[in-house]
mmCIF file of C-alpha atoms and ligand atoms in Angstrom:
data_model
loop_
_atom_site.group_PDB
_atom_site.id
_atom_site.type_symbol
_atom_site.label_atom_id
_atom_site.label_comp_id
_atom_site.label_asym_id
_atom_site.label_seq_id
_atom_site.Cartn_x
_atom_site.Cartn_y
_atom_site.Cartn_z
ATOM 1 C CA MET A 1 -0.147 -35.634 37.161
ATOM 2 C CA PRO A 2 -2.828 -33.415 38.697
ATOM 3 C CA VAL A 3 -4.066 -30.721 36.347
ATOM 4 C CA GLY A 4 -6.011 -27.662 37.439
ATOM 5 C CA ARG A 5 -7.388 -24.756 35.488
ATOM 6 C CA PHE A 6 -8.856 -21.301 35.579
ATOM 7 C CA ALA A 7 -11.595 -20.627 33.059
ATOM 8 C CA PRO A 8 -12.631 -16.974 32.902
ATOM 9 C CA SER A 9 -15.039 -15.448 30.432
ATOM 10 C CA PRO A 10 -13.291 -12.604 28.596
ATOM 11 C CA THR A 11 -16.070 -10.140 29.256
ATOM 12 C CA GLY A 12 -14.041 -7.483 31.057
ATOM 13 C CA PRO A 13 -11.247 -7.018 33.560
ATOM 14 C CA LEU A 14 -10.958 -9.686 36.244
ATOM 15 C CA HIS A 15 -12.103 -8.348 39.581
ATOM 16 C CA LEU A 16 -10.671 -9.245 42.941
ATOM 17 C CA GLY A 17 -13.131 -12.111 43.375
ATOM 18 C CA ASN A 18 -12.084 -13.653 40.058
ATOM 19 C CA LEU A 19 -8.439 -13.112 40.970
ATOM 20 C CA ARG A 20 -8.866 -14.782 44.343
ATOM 21 C CA THR A 21 -10.493 -17.787 42.664
ATOM 22 C CA ALA A 22 -7.672 -17.894 40.119
ATOM 23 C CA ALA A 23 -5.086 -17.722 42.903
ATOM 24 C CA LEU A 24 -6.767 -20.591 44.755
ATOM 25 C CA ALA A 25 -6.998 -22.711 41.594
ATOM 26 C CA TRP A 26 -3.319 -22.032 40.935
ATOM 27 C CA CYS A 27 -2.360 -22.895 44.531
ATOM 28 C CA ALA A 28 -4.404 -26.097 44.424
ATOM 29 C CA ALA A 29 -2.613 -27.191 41.260
ATOM 30 C CA ARG A 30 0.894 -26.162 42.254
ATOM 31 C CA SER A 31 0.613 -27.458 45.830
ATOM 32 C CA SER A 32 0.104 -30.923 44.408
ATOM 33 C CA GLY A 33 2.904 -30.507 41.850
ATOM 34 C CA GLY A 34 0.290 -30.258 39.120
ATOM 35 C CA GLY A 35 -0.139 -28.362 35.891
ATOM 36 C CA PHE A 36 -2.260 -25.246 35.648
ATOM 37 C CA LEU A 37 -4.169 -24.325 32.499
ATOM 38 C CA VAL A 38 -6.100 -21.243 31.450
ATOM 39 C CA ARG A 39 -9.144 -21.585 29.225
ATOM 40 C CA MET A 40 -11.111 -18.682 27.829
ATOM 41 C CA GLU A 41 -14.821 -19.367 28.054
ATOM 42 C CA ASP A 42 -15.740 -17.185 25.124
ATOM 43 C CA LEU A 43 -18.540 -19.237 23.585
ATOM 44 C CA THR A 44 -21.163 -16.577 24.007
ATOM 45 C CA THR A 45 -18.921 -13.558 23.613
ATOM 46 C CA GLY A 46 -16.689 -14.788 20.787
ATOM 47 C CA ALA A 47 -12.937 -14.313 20.979
ATOM 48 C CA ALA A 48 -12.124 -10.989 22.599
ATOM 49 C CA ALA A 49 -8.376 -10.517 22.203
ATOM 50 C CA GLU A 50 -8.091 -7.304 24.168
ATOM 51 C CA GLN A 51 -9.997 -8.547 27.198
ATOM 52 C CA GLU A 52 -8.159 -11.805 27.065
ATOM 53 C CA ASP A 53 -4.739 -10.147 26.994
ATOM 54 C CA ALA A 54 -5.698 -7.925 29.911
ATOM 55 C CA GLN A 55 -6.859 -10.895 31.969
ATOM 56 C CA LEU A 56 -3.712 -12.870 31.190
ATOM 57 C CA ALA A 57 -1.543 -9.884 32.069
ATOM 58 C CA ASP A 58 -3.250 -9.647 35.469
ATOM 59 C CA LEU A 59 -2.677 -13.332 36.184
ATOM 60 C CA ALA A 60 0.978 -12.957 35.184
ATOM 61 C CA ALA A 61 1.381 -9.823 37.321
ATOM 62 C CA LEU A 62 0.228 -11.829 40.331
ATOM 63 C CA GLY A 63 2.657 -14.621 39.456
ATOM 64 C CA LEU A 64 -0.111 -17.089 38.629
ATOM 65 C CA HIS A 65 1.674 -18.518 35.619
ATOM 66 C CA HIS A 66 -0.013 -21.153 33.533
ATOM 67 C CA ASP A 67 1.303 -24.002 31.435
ATOM 68 C CA GLY A 68 0.892 -24.404 27.717
ATOM 69 C CA PRO A 69 -1.162 -22.333 25.346
ATOM 70 C CA VAL A 70 -4.426 -20.682 26.341
ATOM 71 C CA VAL A 71 -7.371 -22.598 24.937
ATOM 72 C CA ARG A 72 -10.407 -20.767 23.577
ATOM 73 C CA GLN A 73 -13.834 -22.346 23.547
ATOM 74 C CA SER A 74 -14.669 -20.447 20.376
ATOM 75 C CA ASP A 75 -12.000 -22.582 18.628
ATOM 76 C CA ARG A 76 -13.468 -25.853 19.818
ATOM 77 C CA THR A 77 -17.040 -25.954 18.581
ATOM 78 C CA ASP A 78 -16.426 -29.163 16.610
ATOM 79 C CA ARG A 79 -15.690 -30.985 19.872
ATOM 80 C CA TYR A 80 -18.938 -29.798 21.382
ATOM 81 C CA ASP A 81 -20.854 -30.821 18.261
ATOM 82 C CA LEU A 82 -19.331 -34.276 18.513
ATOM 83 C CA ALA A 83 -20.395 -34.696 22.136
ATOM 84 C CA ILE A 84 -23.894 -33.459 21.292
ATOM 85 C CA THR A 85 -24.098 -35.973 18.447
ATOM 86 C CA THR A 86 -23.011 -38.743 20.825
ATOM 87 C CA LEU A 87 -25.757 -37.835 23.291
ATOM 88 C CA SER A 88 -28.330 -37.589 20.504
ATOM 89 C CA ARG A 89 -27.374 -41.010 19.129
ATOM 90 C CA LEU A 90 -27.924 -42.421 22.603
ATOM 91 C CA GLY A 91 -31.434 -40.938 22.562
ATOM 92 C CA LEU A 92 -30.470 -38.548 25.343
ATOM 93 C CA THR A 93 -31.527 -35.271 23.736
ATOM 94 C CA TYR A 94 -34.664 -33.654 22.420
ATOM 95 C CA GLU A 95 -35.544 -30.450 20.655
ATOM 96 C CA CYS A 96 -37.154 -27.774 22.763
ATOM 97 C CA PHE A 97 -39.097 -24.995 21.106
ATOM 98 C CA CYS A 98 -40.064 -23.153 24.294
ATOM 99 C CA SER A 99 -39.136 -19.544 24.836
ATOM 100 C CA ARG A 100 -37.720 -18.591 28.230
ATOM 101 C CA ARG A 101 -41.005 -17.006 29.080
ATOM 102 C CA GLU A 102 -42.957 -20.146 28.225
ATOM 103 C CA VAL A 103 -40.637 -22.202 30.406
ATOM 104 C CA ARG A 104 -41.111 -19.781 33.284
ATOM 105 C CA GLU A 105 -44.865 -19.761 32.953
ATOM 106 C CA ALA A 106 -45.217 -23.517 32.542
ATOM 107 C CA ALA A 107 -42.867 -24.191 35.457
ATOM 108 C CA VAL A 108 -45.151 -22.370 37.889
ATOM 109 C CA ALA A 109 -48.378 -23.790 36.430
ATOM 110 C CA PRO A 110 -50.097 -26.308 38.737
ATOM 111 C CA HIS A 111 -49.595 -29.141 36.258
ATOM 112 C CA GLY A 112 -45.816 -28.454 36.089
ATOM 113 C CA ASP A 113 -43.742 -31.638 36.291
ATOM 114 C CA PRO A 114 -43.637 -32.539 40.007
ATOM 115 C CA SER A 115 -40.853 -35.104 39.530
ATOM 116 C CA GLY A 116 -38.228 -32.560 38.471
ATOM 117 C CA PRO A 117 -36.083 -30.323 40.672
ATOM 118 C CA GLU A 118 -37.502 -26.990 41.736
ATOM 119 C CA GLY A 119 -37.664 -24.495 38.893
ATOM 120 C CA ALA A 120 -36.968 -27.355 36.507
ATOM 121 C CA TYR A 121 -37.942 -27.475 32.881
ATOM 122 C CA PRO A 122 -41.611 -28.474 32.925
ATOM 123 C CA GLY A 123 -41.201 -31.004 30.122
ATOM 124 C CA THR A 124 -43.372 -29.271 27.514
ATOM 125 C CA CYS A 125 -41.322 -30.505 24.529
ATOM 126 C CA ARG A 126 -40.025 -33.737 26.065
ATOM 127 C CA ASN A 127 -42.334 -36.022 24.124
ATOM 128 C CA LEU A 128 -43.371 -34.089 21.042
ATOM 129 C CA THR A 129 -44.320 -36.151 18.004
ATOM 130 C CA PRO A 130 -42.507 -35.517 14.717
ATOM 131 C CA ALA A 131 -45.672 -33.784 13.458
ATOM 132 C CA GLU A 132 -45.738 -31.477 16.478
ATOM 133 C CA ARG A 133 -42.097 -30.590 15.930
ATOM 134 C CA ASP A 134 -42.729 -29.900 12.235
ATOM 135 C CA ASP A 135 -45.628 -27.704 13.175
ATOM 136 C CA ARG A 136 -43.479 -25.585 15.496
ATOM 137 C CA ARG A 137 -40.794 -25.321 12.840
ATOM 138 C CA ALA A 138 -43.352 -24.239 10.272
ATOM 139 C CA ARG A 139 -44.327 -21.462 12.669
ATOM 140 C CA GLY A 140 -40.744 -20.239 12.576
ATOM 141 C CA ARG A 141 -39.639 -21.635 15.923
ATOM 142 C CA VAL A 142 -35.974 -22.646 16.107
ATOM 143 C CA PRO A 143 -35.291 -25.338 18.684
ATOM 144 C CA ALA A 144 -32.701 -25.551 21.402
ATOM 145 C CA LEU A 145 -31.516 -29.023 22.341
ATOM 146 C CA ARG A 146 -32.115 -30.365 25.834
ATOM 147 C CA LEU A 147 -30.592 -33.243 27.714
ATOM 148 C CA ARG A 148 -33.074 -36.031 28.375
ATOM 149 C CA ALA A 149 -31.897 -36.411 31.965
ATOM 150 C CA GLY A 150 -34.711 -38.798 32.793
ATOM 151 C CA SER A 151 -34.942 -37.568 36.391
ATOM 152 C CA ARG A 152 -31.628 -39.298 37.101
ATOM 153 C CA ARG A 153 -30.231 -38.771 40.577
ATOM 154 C CA VAL A 154 -26.613 -37.856 40.837
ATOM 155 C CA VAL A 155 -24.377 -37.737 43.879
ATOM 156 C CA VAL A 156 -21.482 -35.291 43.715
ATOM 157 C CA ALA A 157 -18.767 -34.552 46.233
ATOM 158 C CA ASP A 158 -16.824 -31.385 46.872
ATOM 159 C CA ARG A 159 -13.871 -30.897 49.157
ATOM 160 C CA ARG A 160 -15.411 -27.853 50.825
ATOM 161 C CA CYS A 161 -19.138 -28.002 50.119
ATOM 162 C CA GLY A 162 -19.653 -31.655 51.024
ATOM 163 C CA GLU A 163 -22.084 -33.767 49.059
ATOM 164 C CA LEU A 164 -25.108 -33.132 46.866
ATOM 165 C CA ASP A 165 -27.584 -35.860 45.974
ATOM 166 C CA VAL A 166 -30.066 -34.408 43.516
ATOM 167 C CA THR A 167 -32.213 -35.011 40.468
ATOM 168 C CA VAL A 168 -30.758 -33.444 37.352
ATOM 169 C CA ASP A 169 -32.917 -31.231 35.174
ATOM 170 C CA ASP A 170 -33.318 -31.426 31.394
ATOM 171 C CA VAL A 171 -30.804 -28.644 30.858
ATOM 172 C CA VAL A 172 -30.187 -26.989 27.500
ATOM 173 C CA ILE A 173 -27.008 -28.339 25.946
ATOM 174 C CA ARG A 174 -27.229 -26.409 22.671
ATOM 175 C CA ARG A 175 -28.947 -23.081 22.480
ATOM 176 C CA ALA A 176 -31.386 -22.160 19.733
ATOM 177 C CA ASP A 177 -28.657 -20.077 18.078
ATOM 178 C CA GLY A 178 -26.593 -23.253 17.715
ATOM 179 C CA VAL A 179 -24.034 -22.369 20.396
ATOM 180 C CA ALA A 180 -23.134 -25.160 22.813
ATOM 181 C CA ALA A 181 -24.233 -24.436 26.357
ATOM 182 C CA TYR A 182 -21.710 -23.838 29.133
ATOM 183 C CA HIS A 183 -22.620 -27.119 30.897
ATOM 184 C CA LEU A 184 -21.759 -29.166 27.841
ATOM 185 C CA ALA A 185 -18.652 -27.218 26.893
ATOM 186 C CA VAL A 186 -17.115 -27.251 30.362
ATOM 187 C CA VAL A 187 -17.438 -31.022 30.603
ATOM 188 C CA VAL A 188 -15.961 -31.628 27.158
ATOM 189 C CA ASP A 189 -13.113 -29.183 27.757
ATOM 190 C CA ASP A 190 -12.122 -30.363 31.210
ATOM 191 C CA ALA A 191 -11.958 -33.941 29.948
ATOM 192 C CA SER A 192 -10.094 -33.190 26.743
ATOM 193 C CA GLN A 193 -7.600 -30.978 28.572
ATOM 194 C CA GLY A 194 -6.978 -33.697 31.140
ATOM 195 C CA VAL A 195 -8.206 -31.547 34.031
ATOM 196 C CA THR A 196 -8.276 -33.569 37.243
ATOM 197 C CA GLN A 197 -9.185 -30.823 39.711
ATOM 198 C CA VAL A 198 -11.782 -28.123 39.220
ATOM 199 C CA VAL A 199 -11.461 -25.141 41.543
ATOM 200 C CA ARG A 200 -14.068 -22.444 40.890
ATOM 201 C CA GLY A 201 -16.557 -20.150 42.582
ATOM 202 C CA ASP A 202 -19.212 -21.839 44.669
ATOM 203 C CA ASP A 203 -21.950 -20.181 42.631
ATOM 204 C CA LEU A 204 -21.311 -23.092 40.251
ATOM 205 C CA TRP A 205 -21.649 -25.811 42.888
ATOM 206 C CA PRO A 206 -25.393 -26.253 42.177
ATOM 207 C CA SER A 207 -24.541 -26.881 38.496
ATOM 208 C CA THR A 208 -22.011 -29.582 39.281
ATOM 209 C CA PRO A 209 -24.512 -32.479 39.269
ATOM 210 C CA VAL A 210 -25.330 -31.580 35.646
ATOM 211 C CA HIS A 211 -21.645 -31.750 34.820
ATOM 212 C CA VAL A 212 -21.162 -35.071 36.585
ATOM 213 C CA LEU A 213 -24.172 -36.569 34.820
ATOM 214 C CA LEU A 214 -22.860 -35.394 31.445
ATOM 215 C CA GLN A 215 -19.460 -36.910 32.287
ATOM 216 C CA GLU A 216 -21.140 -40.218 33.088
ATOM 217 C CA LEU A 217 -23.256 -40.214 29.934
ATOM 218 C CA LEU A 218 -20.288 -39.314 27.729
ATOM 219 C CA GLY A 219 -17.964 -41.803 29.420
ATOM 220 C CA LEU A 220 -15.647 -39.071 30.691
ATOM 221 C CA PRO A 221 -13.823 -38.998 34.020
ATOM 222 C CA THR A 222 -15.102 -36.868 36.895
ATOM 223 C CA PRO A 223 -12.484 -34.469 38.278
ATOM 224 C CA GLY A 224 -12.151 -33.597 41.940
ATOM 225 C CA TYR A 225 -14.115 -30.479 42.864
ATOM 226 C CA LEU A 226 -13.313 -27.610 45.183
ATOM 227 C CA HIS A 227 -15.845 -24.809 45.105
ATOM 228 C CA VAL A 228 -14.468 -21.740 46.802
ATOM 229 C CA PRO A 229 -16.365 -18.878 48.412
ATOM 230 C CA LEU A 230 -17.175 -15.778 46.405
ATOM 231 C CA VAL A 231 -16.127 -12.241 47.187
ATOM 232 C CA LEU A 232 -19.035 -9.861 47.629
ATOM 233 C CA GLY A 233 -19.293 -6.100 47.651
ATOM 234 C CA PRO A 234 -20.261 -4.217 50.827
ATOM 235 C CA ASP A 235 -23.903 -4.387 49.677
ATOM 236 C CA GLY A 236 -23.818 -8.187 49.705
ATOM 237 C CA ALA A 237 -23.993 -8.481 45.917
ATOM 238 C CA ARG A 238 -21.328 -10.300 43.958
ATOM 239 C CA LEU A 239 -18.290 -8.061 43.496
ATOM 240 C CA ALA A 240 -18.555 -5.913 40.345
ATOM 241 C CA LYS A 241 -17.186 -2.793 38.742
ATOM 242 C CA ARG A 242 -19.741 -0.603 40.486
ATOM 243 C CA HIS A 243 -18.182 -1.499 43.838
ATOM 244 C CA GLY A 244 -15.268 0.785 43.060
ATOM 245 C CA ALA A 245 -11.580 -0.045 42.760
ATOM 246 C CA VAL A 246 -11.893 -3.805 42.337
ATOM 247 C CA THR A 247 -9.469 -4.623 39.536
ATOM 248 C CA LEU A 248 -5.720 -4.945 39.608
ATOM 249 C CA ALA A 249 -5.444 -1.824 37.424
ATOM 250 C CA ASP A 250 -7.641 0.127 39.863
ATOM 251 C CA ARG A 251 -5.508 -0.995 42.786
ATOM 252 C CA ALA A 252 -2.305 -0.109 40.900
ATOM 253 C CA GLU A 253 -3.684 3.359 40.329
ATOM 254 C CA ALA A 254 -4.174 3.633 44.053
ATOM 255 C CA GLY A 255 -0.493 2.758 44.460
ATOM 256 C CA GLU A 256 -0.848 -0.890 45.441
ATOM 257 C CA SER A 257 1.588 -3.447 44.076
ATOM 258 C CA PRO A 258 0.357 -6.861 42.888
ATOM 259 C CA GLU A 259 1.906 -8.367 46.052
ATOM 260 C CA ARG A 260 -0.071 -5.982 48.180
ATOM 261 C CA VAL A 261 -3.254 -7.017 46.374
ATOM 262 C CA LEU A 262 -2.442 -10.713 46.768
ATOM 263 C CA GLY A 263 -1.801 -10.084 50.456
ATOM 264 C CA ALA A 264 -5.167 -8.357 50.732
ATOM 265 C CA LEU A 265 -6.860 -11.292 49.010
ATOM 266 C CA ALA A 266 -5.111 -13.679 51.397
ATOM 267 C CA ALA A 267 -6.332 -11.519 54.265
ATOM 268 C CA THR A 268 -9.940 -12.001 53.116
ATOM 269 C CA LEU A 269 -9.330 -15.725 53.595
ATOM 270 C CA GLY A 270 -7.791 -15.208 57.019
ATOM 271 C CA TRP A 271 -4.404 -16.281 55.663
ATOM 272 C CA ALA A 272 -2.616 -12.949 56.016
ATOM 273 C CA VAL A 273 -2.871 -9.891 58.209
ATOM 274 C CA PRO A 274 -4.354 -6.777 56.625
ATOM 275 C CA GLY A 275 -1.684 -4.717 54.925
ATOM 276 C CA GLU A 276 0.639 -7.667 54.385
ATOM 277 C CA SER A 277 2.267 -8.176 50.979
ATOM 278 C CA LEU A 278 2.547 -11.656 49.555
ATOM 279 C CA ASP A 279 3.826 -13.063 46.302
ATOM 280 C CA ALA A 280 2.381 -16.160 44.684
ATOM 281 C CA GLY A 281 4.961 -18.417 46.335
ATOM 282 C CA GLY A 282 4.132 -16.919 49.719
ATOM 283 C CA LEU A 283 0.449 -17.575 49.182
ATOM 284 C CA LEU A 284 1.221 -21.113 48.089
ATOM 285 C CA ASP A 285 3.059 -21.718 51.367
ATOM 286 C CA ARG A 286 -0.107 -20.779 53.235
ATOM 287 C CA TYR A 287 -2.533 -22.580 50.953
ATOM 288 C CA ASP A 288 -4.776 -24.943 52.857
ATOM 289 C CA PRO A 289 -8.051 -26.041 51.221
ATOM 290 C CA ASP A 290 -9.323 -27.141 54.612
ATOM 291 C CA ARG A 291 -9.016 -23.599 55.947
ATOM 292 C CA LEU A 292 -11.225 -21.863 53.408
ATOM 293 C CA PRO A 293 -13.963 -19.777 54.981
ATOM 294 C CA ALA A 294 -17.448 -21.225 55.017
ATOM 295 C CA GLU A 295 -19.002 -17.890 54.123
ATOM 296 C CA PRO A 296 -18.400 -15.472 51.264
ATOM 297 C CA SER A 297 -15.973 -12.648 51.961
ATOM 298 C CA VAL A 298 -17.003 -9.023 51.805
ATOM 299 C CA TRP A 299 -14.560 -6.665 50.142
ATOM 300 C CA ARG A 300 -14.361 -3.327 51.919
ATOM 301 C CA PRO A 301 -12.148 -0.945 50.009
HETATM 302 N N1 LIG B 1 -16.469 -19.259 33.006
HETATM 303 C C1 LIG B 1 -16.972 -19.387 34.333
HETATM 304 C C2 LIG B 1 -16.859 -18.047 35.041
HETATM 305 O O1 LIG B 1 -16.170 -17.169 34.559
HETATM 306 C C3 LIG B 1 -16.229 -20.426 35.139
HETATM 307 C C4 LIG B 1 -16.599 -21.780 34.731
HETATM 308 C C5 LIG B 1 -15.866 -22.905 35.455
HETATM 309 O O2 LIG B 1 -14.858 -22.648 36.127
HETATM 310 O O3 LIG B 1 -16.303 -24.034 35.288
HETATM 311 O O4 LIG B 1 -17.493 -17.876 36.054
#
């Protein structure tokens, strides 16, 4: 059975862009008779019950009902540790003592690694000797763990964005504070939850080759991908609180029903006329992944 998911970070109320992505992920799953899961990506924030409840209430108000219990990344750190151990045993990780600033500076230096992707980790810690590592530790440095990607090329396909054929960087898979990185966690979670279709904002499309490489290295299946356009504010920046009434609660205050909001979101996709009201079933009837706009939408309140 197809399984889709929506994976918000519980950092605040979902805005209309998040809600549109959620609606599309839900439509993709339900249009193929599939399951739809919600996962809270709270690794960096820690569980945030209030935010989480508010986000779930918004999804429910729009009729985007999910199956089964909500999974929290903060409850699953042992799974991430296991995957990290697997990669380490395969010799596919190394400790990195660089600060962000050092990475930035080394990446632009003329001797920066020319084989890596642009802006890639320059490889400073890739081949440290045990003595060099001990020395950094003795100076109080705490290492992050990086993937030894070995300049592997990965080809990934997306229903809307086409194909990417790129060299994967030595990304951080465990931060210096011990928290698993998003790239690692998302791959472990999607596989262990049986997710077969990933629908998410196309800001994450450039990260997908990292995910596909991690799936390959960990022996996990690769889901189908559909990266959907973002919703921007009138200033061209990604939609945010400062753009005004951009949450369901804001719209309710202005007298708009959830159906009216869903209709407005459908209108940004060209799937409804402005002012139309639509419930989740109505949106599902119009769902067509091949008719998603090529460009981001601009929300004009
Ligand atoms: N947690 C990410 C976000 O809120 C989404 C990650 C994903 O869908 O893979 O943007």
